[in-house]
Coordinates of C-alpha atoms and ligand atoms in Angstrom, one line a residue:
X1 CA -25.6 38.2 -13.4
X2 CA -26.5 36.0 -16.4
X3 CA -27.7 37.4 -19.6
X4 CA -30.5 35.1 -20.7
X5 CA -32.3 37.5 -22.9
X6 CA -33.3 36.0 -26.3
X7 CA -32.4 32.5 -25.3
X8 CA -34.9 30.0 -26.6
X9 CA -36.7 27.6 -24.3
X10 CA -34.8 24.5 -25.5
X11 CA -31.6 26.2 -24.7
X12 CA -32.9 27.3 -21.3
X13 CA -33.9 23.7 -20.5
X14 CA -30.5 22.5 -21.5
X15 CA -28.9 25.2 -19.3
X16 CA -31.2 24.3 -16.4
X17 CA -30.3 20.6 -16.6
X18 CA -26.6 21.5 -16.7
X19 CA -26.9 23.9 -13.7
X20 CA -28.8 21.2 -11.7
X21 CA -26.1 18.7 -12.4
X22 CA -23.4 21.3 -11.4
X23 CA -25.3 22.0 -8.2
X24 CA -25.1 18.3 -7.3
X25 CA -21.4 18.2 -8.1
X26 CA -20.8 21.2 -6.0
X27 CA -22.8 19.6 -3.1
X28 CA -20.6 16.5 -3.3
X29 CA -17.5 18.7 -3.2
X30 CA -18.8 20.6 -0.3
X31 CA -19.5 17.5 1.7
X32 CA -16.1 16.0 0.8
X33 CA -14.5 19.1 2.3
X34 CA -16.7 18.9 5.4
X35 CA -15.7 15.2 5.9
X36 CA -12.1 16.2 5.6
X37 CA -12.5 18.9 8.1
X38 CA -14.2 16.5 10.5
X39 CA -11.2 14.1 10.1
X40 CA -8.8 16.9 10.6
X41 CA -10.3 17.6 14.0
X42 CA -11.4 14.1 15.1
X43 CA -8.6 11.9 13.8
X44 CA -6.2 10.5 16.4
X45 CA -8.4 12.0 19.2
X46 CA -7.1 10.8 22.5
X47 CA -9.3 9.8 25.5
X48 CA -8.9 13.1 27.2
X49 CA -9.9 15.2 24.2
X50 CA -12.8 12.9 23.3
X51 CA -14.1 13.3 26.9
X52 CA -14.0 17.1 26.9
X53 CA -17.1 19.0 26.3
X54 CA -15.2 20.6 23.4
X55 CA -14.2 17.4 21.6
X56 CA -12.9 17.3 18.0
X57 CA -16.4 17.1 16.7
X58 CA -17.4 20.3 18.4
X59 CA -14.3 22.1 17.0
X60 CA -15.2 20.9 13.5
X61 CA -18.8 22.0 14.0
X62 CA -17.6 25.5 15.0
X63 CA -15.5 25.8 11.9
X64 CA -18.3 24.6 9.7
X65 CA -20.9 26.8 11.3
X66 CA -18.8 29.8 10.8
X67 CA -17.7 29.0 7.3
X68 CA -21.2 28.0 6.0
X69 CA -23.3 30.4 8.1
X70 CA -25.1 27.5 9.8
X71 CA -26.2 26.9 13.3
X72 CA -24.3 24.4 15.4
X73 CA -27.1 21.8 14.9
X74 CA -27.3 22.3 11.2
X75 CA -23.6 22.0 10.9
X76 CA -23.7 18.7 12.8
X77 CA -26.3 17.5 10.3
X78 CA -24.1 18.3 7.4
X79 CA -21.2 16.5 9.1
X80 CA -23.2 13.3 9.5
X81 CA -24.3 13.4 5.8
X82 CA -20.7 14.1 4.7
X83 CA -19.2 11.2 6.6
X84 CA -22.0 8.8 5.6
X85 CA -21.5 9.6 1.9
X86 CA -17.8 9.1 2.1
X87 CA -17.4 6.2 4.5
X88 CA -20.7 4.3 4.5
X89 CA -22.2 4.8 1.1
X90 CA -19.3 5.4 -1.4
X91 CA -21.3 4.3 -4.4
X92 CA -24.1 6.6 -3.7
X93 CA -21.5 9.3 -3.0
X94 CA -19.9 8.7 -6.4
X95 CA -23.3 9.2 -8.1
X96 CA -23.6 12.6 -6.4
X97 CA -20.1 13.5 -7.4
X98 CA -21.1 12.9 -11.0
X99 CA -24.3 14.9 -10.7
X100 CA -26.4 11.8 -11.2
X101 CA -28.5 12.3 -8.1
X102 CA -29.6 15.4 -6.2
X103 CA -28.2 16.5 -2.9
X104 CA -31.6 16.0 -1.5
X105 CA -31.8 12.4 -2.5
X106 CA -28.3 11.8 -1.2
X107 CA -29.1 13.3 2.1
X108 CA -32.3 11.2 2.4
X109 CA -30.4 8.0 1.7
X110 CA -27.8 8.8 4.4
X111 CA -30.6 9.6 6.9
X112 CA -32.7 6.5 6.2
X113 CA -29.7 4.1 6.3
X114 CA -28.3 5.5 9.6
X115 CA -29.3 2.5 11.6
X116 CA -27.5 0.0 9.4
X117 CA -24.5 -1.2 11.5
X118 CA -23.4 -4.3 9.6
X119 CA -20.7 -3.5 7.1
X120 CA -21.7 -6.2 4.7
X121 CA -25.3 -5.3 4.7
X122 CA -24.3 -1.7 4.3
X123 CA -22.2 -2.5 1.2
X124 CA -25.1 -4.4 -0.4
X125 CA -27.5 -1.6 0.4
X126 CA -25.1 1.0 -1.1
X127 CA -24.8 -1.0 -4.3
X128 CA -28.5 -1.5 -4.6
X129 CA -29.4 2.1 -3.9
X130 CA -26.7 3.3 -6.3
X131 CA -28.6 1.2 -8.9
X132 CA -31.9 2.9 -8.3
X133 CA -30.9 6.3 -6.9
X134 CA -30.8 8.0 -10.3
X135 CA -34.5 7.4 -10.7
X136 CA -35.3 8.6 -7.2
X137 CA -34.9 12.3 -8.0
X138 CA -38.3 12.5 -9.7
X139 CA -40.2 10.7 -7.0
X140 CA -42.0 12.5 -4.2
X141 CA -40.3 12.6 -0.8
X142 CA -42.5 9.9 0.5
X143 CA -41.9 7.6 -2.5
X144 CA -38.2 8.2 -2.2
X145 CA -38.2 7.1 1.4
X146 CA -40.2 4.0 0.6
X147 CA -37.9 3.1 -2.3
X148 CA -34.9 3.4 0.1
X149 CA -36.6 1.4 2.8
X150 CA -37.3 -1.5 0.5
X151 CA -33.6 -2.1 0.1
X152 CA -32.8 -1.7 3.8
X153 CA -35.7 -4.1 4.6
X154 CA -34.1 -6.6 2.3
X155 CA -30.7 -6.6 3.8
X156 CA -31.1 -5.3 7.3
X157 CA -34.7 -5.2 8.4
X158 CA -33.9 -4.1 11.9
X159 CA -32.5 -0.9 10.5
X160 CA -35.6 0.2 8.8
X161 CA -36.5 3.6 10.2
X162 CA -39.7 2.2 11.8
X163 CA -42.7 4.3 12.0
X164 CA -42.2 4.9 15.6
X165 CA -44.8 3.5 17.9
X166 CA -47.2 6.3 18.8
X167 CA -46.2 6.6 22.4
X168 CA -42.5 6.9 21.4
X169 CA -43.3 9.8 19.1
X170 CA -44.7 12.1 21.8
X171 CA -43.1 15.5 22.0
X172 CA -43.7 19.2 22.4
X173 CA -41.9 21.5 20.0
X174 CA -41.7 25.3 19.9
X175 CA -41.2 27.5 16.9
X176 CA -41.4 26.9 13.2
X177 CA -39.4 28.6 10.5
X178 CA -42.3 30.6 9.3
X179 CA -43.5 32.0 12.7
X180 CA -44.7 35.5 12.2
X181 CA -43.4 38.1 14.7
X182 CA -45.3 37.9 18.0
X183 CA -46.4 34.3 17.8
X184 CA -44.7 30.9 18.0
X185 CA -46.1 27.7 16.7
X186 CA -46.4 25.0 19.3
X187 CA -47.0 21.5 18.2
X188 CA -46.5 18.0 19.4
X189 CA -48.0 14.8 20.4
X190 CA -49.2 13.9 23.9
X191 CA -50.4 10.7 25.5
X192 CA -54.1 10.4 24.9
X193 CA -54.8 10.7 28.7
X194 CA -52.7 13.9 29.1
X195 CA -54.3 15.4 26.0
X196 CA -57.8 14.7 27.3
X197 CA -57.0 16.4 30.6
X198 CA -55.3 19.4 28.9
X199 CA -58.1 19.8 26.4
X200 CA -60.8 19.8 29.1
X201 CA -58.8 22.3 31.2
X202 CA -58.2 24.7 28.3
X203 CA -61.8 24.5 27.1
X204 CA -63.1 25.1 30.6
X205 CA -60.9 28.2 31.0
X206 CA -61.9 29.4 27.5
X207 CA -65.5 29.4 28.6
X208 CA -64.9 31.6 31.7
X209 CA -65.1 34.9 29.7
X210 CA -68.4 36.8 29.0
X211 CA -70.0 36.4 25.7
X212 CA -68.8 39.7 24.4
X213 CA -65.2 38.5 24.4
X214 CA -64.0 39.0 20.8
X215 CA -61.8 35.9 20.6
X216 CA -62.6 32.6 18.9
X217 CA -62.6 29.5 21.1
X218 CA -59.2 28.6 19.6
X219 CA -57.7 31.9 20.5
X220 CA -59.1 31.6 24.0
X221 CA -57.6 28.2 24.4
X222 CA -54.3 29.4 23.2
X223 CA -54.4 32.3 25.8
X224 CA -55.5 29.8 28.4
X225 CA -52.4 27.7 27.7
X226 CA -50.3 30.8 28.4
X227 CA -52.3 31.4 31.6
X228 CA -51.7 27.9 32.9
X229 CA -47.9 28.4 32.4
X230 CA -48.1 31.5 34.7
X231 CA -50.7 30.1 37.1
X232 CA -51.4 26.4 37.1
X233 CA -54.3 27.0 39.5
X234 CA -55.9 29.7 37.4
X235 CA -59.7 29.6 37.5
X236 CA -60.6 32.1 34.8
X237 CA -59.3 33.8 31.7
X238 CA -59.3 37.6 31.7
X239 CA -62.1 38.8 29.5
X240 CA -61.3 41.1 26.7
X241 CA -64.8 42.5 26.1
X242 CA -63.8 45.9 27.5
X243 CA -67.2 46.4 29.2
X244 CA -66.7 48.2 32.5
X245 CA -69.0 46.0 34.4
X246 CA -67.8 42.6 33.1
X247 CA -67.2 40.3 36.0
X248 CA -64.4 38.5 34.1
X249 CA -62.4 41.6 33.3
X250 CA -59.3 42.6 35.2
X251 CA -55.5 42.5 35.1
X252 CA -54.3 39.6 33.0
X253 CA -51.9 37.5 35.0
X254 CA -50.2 36.5 31.8
X255 CA -49.1 40.1 31.1
X256 CA -48.0 40.6 34.7
X257 CA -45.5 37.8 34.2
X258 CA -44.0 39.4 31.1
X259 CA -41.3 42.0 30.8
X260 CA -41.0 43.6 27.5
X261 CA -37.9 45.4 26.6
X262 CA -38.4 48.3 24.2
X263 CA -35.6 50.1 22.4
X264 CA -37.0 53.5 22.9
X265 CA -36.9 56.1 25.6
X266 CA -40.6 56.2 26.4
X267 CA -43.0 53.5 27.5
X268 CA -45.3 52.9 24.5
X269 CA -49.1 53.0 24.8
X270 CA -51.1 54.6 27.5
X271 CA -52.4 52.7 30.4
X272 CA -55.8 51.0 30.6
X273 CA -57.5 53.1 28.0
X274 CA -55.4 51.8 25.2
X275 CA -57.8 50.3 22.7
X276 CA -57.2 46.7 21.9
X277 CA -55.9 45.9 18.5
X278 CA -58.5 44.1 16.5
X279 CA -55.7 42.6 14.4
X280 CA -54.7 40.6 17.4
X281 CA -58.1 39.2 18.5
X282 CA -60.2 39.1 15.3
X283 CA -62.8 41.6 14.2
X284 CA -65.3 41.1 16.9
X285 CA -66.8 44.0 18.8
X286 CA -63.5 45.6 19.2
X287 CA -63.3 46.4 15.5
X288 CA -66.3 48.7 15.8
X289 CA -64.3 50.9 18.1
X290 CA -61.8 51.7 15.5
X291 CA -58.2 50.6 15.2
X292 CA -55.8 50.7 18.1
X293 CA -53.9 53.9 18.4
X294 CA -50.6 52.3 18.3
X295 CA -47.8 54.8 18.1
X296 CA -45.3 52.5 19.9
X297 CA -42.3 50.7 18.8
X298 CA -41.7 47.0 18.5
X299 CA -40.4 45.3 21.7
X300 CA -38.3 42.4 22.5
X301 CA -39.2 39.6 25.0
X302 CA -36.2 37.6 26.2
X303 CA -36.9 34.2 24.7
X304 CA -39.9 35.4 22.8
X305 CA -38.3 37.3 20.0
X306 CA -39.7 40.5 18.5
X307 CA -43.1 41.7 19.6
X308 CA -45.0 43.9 17.1
X309 CA -46.0 47.3 18.3
X310 CA -49.7 46.6 18.7
X311 CA -49.0 43.6 20.9
X312 CA -46.6 45.7 23.0
X313 CA -49.4 48.3 23.5
X314 CA -51.8 45.6 24.5
X315 CA -49.4 43.9 26.9
X316 CA -48.8 47.3 28.5
X317 CA -52.5 47.9 28.8
X318 CA -53.0 44.5 30.5
X319 CA -50.2 44.9 33.0
X320 CA -46.9 43.9 31.5
X321 CA -43.8 45.4 32.8
X322 CA -42.1 47.4 30.2
X323 CA -38.5 48.2 30.6
X324 CA -37.2 50.9 28.3
X325 CA -33.6 50.3 27.6
X326 CA -31.4 52.9 29.2
X327 CA -29.9 55.4 26.9
X328 CA -26.5 54.3 25.9
X329 CA -25.1 57.4 27.7
X330 CA -26.5 56.0 31.0
X331 CA -24.5 52.9 30.6
X332 CA -21.2 53.2 32.4
X333 CA -18.5 50.8 33.4
X334 CA -19.5 48.9 36.6
X335 CA -16.8 48.2 39.2
X336 CA -17.5 44.5 39.4
X337 CA -17.0 41.3 37.3
X338 CA -20.7 40.6 37.3
X339 CA -22.8 43.1 35.4
X340 CA -25.9 44.6 37.1
X341 CA -29.3 43.3 36.0
X342 CA -29.9 46.5 34.0
X343 CA -26.6 46.2 32.1
X344 CA -27.1 42.5 31.5
X345 CA -30.6 43.1 30.1
X346 CA -29.2 45.8 27.8
X347 CA -26.5 43.6 26.5
X348 CA -28.8 40.6 26.0
X349 CA -31.3 42.8 24.2
X350 CA -28.7 44.3 22.0
X351 CA -27.3 40.9 21.0
X352 CA -30.5 38.8 21.1
X353 CA -28.5 35.7 20.2
X354 CA -25.1 34.2 20.8
X355 CA -22.6 36.4 19.0
X356 CA -20.7 33.5 17.4
X357 CA -21.0 33.3 13.6
X358 CA -24.0 31.2 12.6
X359 CA -25.2 30.6 16.2
X360 CA -28.8 31.5 17.0
X361 CA -29.0 30.5 20.6
X362 CA -31.2 33.0 22.4
X363 CA -29.2 35.6 24.5
X364 CA -31.2 34.8 27.6
X365 CA -29.7 31.3 27.6
X366 CA -26.2 32.7 27.0
X367 CA -23.3 33.7 29.3
X368 CA -22.2 37.3 29.2
X369 CA -18.6 37.2 28.3
X370 CA -16.0 40.0 28.9
X371 CA -14.6 40.4 25.4
X372 CA -11.4 41.7 26.9
X373 CA -11.0 39.7 30.1
X374 CA -11.9 41.3 33.4
X375 CA -10.4 43.2 35.2
X376 CA -8.3 44.6 32.4
X377 CA -11.5 44.8 30.3
X378 CA -14.3 46.7 31.9
X379 CA -17.7 45.5 32.8
X380 CA -19.3 47.7 30.2
X381 CA -21.7 47.2 27.3
X382 CA -18.9 47.8 24.9
X383 CA -17.0 44.9 26.4
X384 CA -19.7 42.4 27.1
X385 CA -21.2 40.0 24.7
X386 CA -23.7 37.1 24.8
X387 CA -22.1 33.8 24.1
X388 CA -23.7 30.4 24.5
X389 CA -21.8 28.0 26.7
X390 CA -20.3 26.0 23.8
X391 CA -19.0 29.1 22.0
X392 CA -17.9 30.6 25.3
X393 CA -15.8 27.5 25.9
X394 CA -14.5 27.7 22.3
X395 CA -13.3 31.3 22.9
X396 CA -11.8 30.5 26.3
X397 CA -10.1 27.2 25.4
X398 CA -10.5 26.6 21.7
X399 CA -8.1 29.1 20.1
X400 CA -10.9 31.3 18.7
X401 CA -10.7 35.0 19.6
X402 CA -13.1 37.8 19.1
X403 CA -12.7 41.6 19.0
X404 CA -15.8 43.6 20.0
X405 CA -16.4 46.9 18.3
X406 CA -18.3 49.9 19.8
X407 CA -21.4 49.1 17.6
X408 CA -21.7 45.6 19.1
X409 CA -20.2 43.8 16.0
X410 CA -17.6 41.2 16.6
X411 CA -14.7 40.1 14.5
X412 CA -14.0 36.5 15.2
X413 CA -10.7 34.9 14.2
X414 CA -10.3 31.1 14.1
X415 CA -7.1 29.2 15.0
X416 CA -6.1 29.2 11.3
X417 CA -6.5 33.0 11.0
X418 CA -9.8 33.2 9.1
X419 CA -12.0 36.0 10.2
X420 CA -15.8 36.3 10.4
X421 CA -17.9 39.3 11.4
X422 CA -21.1 39.1 13.3
X423 CA -23.6 41.9 13.8
X424 CA -26.0 42.1 16.8
X425 CA -29.5 41.3 15.7
X426 CA -30.8 44.5 17.2
X427 CA -28.8 46.6 14.8
X428 CA -30.6 44.8 12.0
X429 CA -34.1 44.9 13.5
X430 CA -33.9 48.4 15.0
X431 CA -31.5 50.3 12.7
X432 CA -32.6 53.7 14.1
X433 CA -31.6 52.9 17.7
X434 CA -28.1 53.9 18.7
X435 CA -26.3 51.0 20.3
X436 CA -22.9 52.7 20.0
X437 CA -21.1 51.9 23.3
X438 CA -17.3 52.4 23.1
X439 CA -15.7 50.5 26.0
X440 CA -13.1 52.3 28.1
X441 CA -9.6 51.3 27.0
X442 CA -8.3 48.1 28.5
X443 CA -5.9 48.4 31.4
X444 CA -2.6 46.5 31.4
X445 CA -4.1 43.7 33.5
X446 CA -5.9 42.6 30.4
X447 CA -2.8 41.4 28.5
X448 CA -3.0 37.9 29.9
X449 CA -4.2 35.0 27.7
X450 CA -7.8 34.4 27.1
X451 CA -8.0 31.3 29.1
X452 CA -7.3 33.2 32.3
X453 CA -9.8 35.7 33.6
X454 CA -11.9 35.6 30.5
X455 CA -13.0 32.2 31.5
X456 CA -13.3 33.1 35.1
X457 CA -15.3 30.4 36.8
X458 CA -15.4 28.5 33.5
X459 CA -13.7 25.1 33.5
X460 CA -13.8 22.7 30.6
X461 CA -16.7 20.4 31.4
X462 CA -16.1 16.7 30.9
X463 CA -18.5 14.3 29.1
X464 CA -19.6 11.3 31.1
X465 CA -19.5 9.3 27.9
X466 CA -17.7 10.2 24.6
X467 CA -19.8 11.4 21.7
X468 CA -18.9 8.2 19.7
X469 CA -20.1 6.0 22.5
X470 CA -23.4 8.0 22.9
X471 CA -24.0 8.0 19.1
X472 CA -23.5 4.2 18.9
X473 CA -25.6 3.6 21.9
X474 CA -28.5 5.7 20.4
X475 CA -28.4 3.7 17.2
X476 CA -28.3 0.4 19.1
X477 CA -31.2 1.5 21.2
X478 CA -33.3 2.3 18.1
X479 CA -32.3 -1.0 16.5
X480 CA -33.3 -2.9 19.7
X481 CA -36.7 -1.2 19.7
X482 CA -37.2 -2.1 16.0
X483 CA -36.2 -5.7 16.7
X484 CA -38.8 -5.8 19.4
X485 CA -41.4 -4.4 17.1
X486 CA -40.6 -7.0 14.5
X487 CA -40.8 -9.8 17.0
X488 CA -44.2 -8.6 18.2
X489 CA -45.4 -8.5 14.6
X490 CA -44.1 -12.0 14.0
X491 CA -46.0 -13.5 16.9
X492 CA -49.1 -15.5 16.0
X493 CA -52.3 -13.8 17.0
X494 CA -53.5 -14.8 20.5
X495 CA -56.6 -16.7 19.3
Ligands
ZN501 ZN1 -66.5 40.4 29.4
ZN502 ZN1 -23.3 30.1 20.3

């Protein structure tokens, strides 16, 4: 790509500085384009369009998702930054345009100032931040935020992104970017009372196994959490000691509640005699029995992502239902609009996510759309695709169209004629598995427009309140809470 052989370190540093600057300039251009696209879709929006589930913002988000390879949420984040830099913080925007600050700093400023509603205060903050922003790039993230907040505090104290009061910050989140296959990070903040009850319950369950159980207390608490989700009244955790006489052994209710889909023709793993994988539970007693004889194949749990082969074998051994996906030859056209459970499972497992470009919504939360509208297009794997509700609406009402190919890929065409190709995740994860399913040729009934039968039963949902209204209300609500906090702090102590 670049030939940097023999370049001295001073020249490399010069080049690096220039490239960093160019990156900032490019980011400014990118956001300027995004802001223009938002305008194009949202300007002159009438009441009817602003109240539809697919409002201008949603159309713009779809275009930006597809063009930038971003999820819908990530695209929306980019749109907020782009508009703020252009409309709310033009001086800071100009610095970015000249490569004087990094995209990261610019984004942080737009986020921290999002609660400022007064235009005069906003102009003062923009000018002040433009003065200091070039020095922010070298500060740590925390220091950058503090430096930004100082100016907001000066001109619009109610807008300072308050450290939320503890009770307001409670949440439970699932999944982190770096989750390894087979596990999902769960994190959050509970009310102290709820946490105490949960902790006591999990710890009590964790203590119900015999002492030969190979898991750590933490692992047993994690498993107890899964158990409670399956059976809130559970009284004991299934012991994994493997001793025949253990009173706590048995079928694990957690596994019984799971269906694993495997992209193979045979159920992996034997029954109860499958050795447990020491890699899953630590190297307690199990390790002494040698590694698990895992010959299986990875599986897929709807909503749980990819399950590594050792875990599939273990789930099978402890009672999980395993559904091998039918051979593609067994999948025929079904004479109904609604696909059978078997066909639906196959399509969802093949697609794993919504098939719109950039969208990663899990297929289990998606509609199954007939690519060529029923009844002209068959209820057949080669003509069915997972689409989240937003992108289903976009295809039905929004002028986007998709052609499904026999290997499950889709060619999407937007209203302006740009095309994007999406590949089903399964083809990437399990390249050996044949997912080739050519659909029978469409019958003439299919030649109607996409908004007809393709959207069968699908009407454009209306918003109770427009997006602009909701956005403003959310900002005002946060400002009110901040105001309240400030007033509480200003009160004299009660003594
Ligand atoms: Zn035991
Ligand atoms: Zn989608």
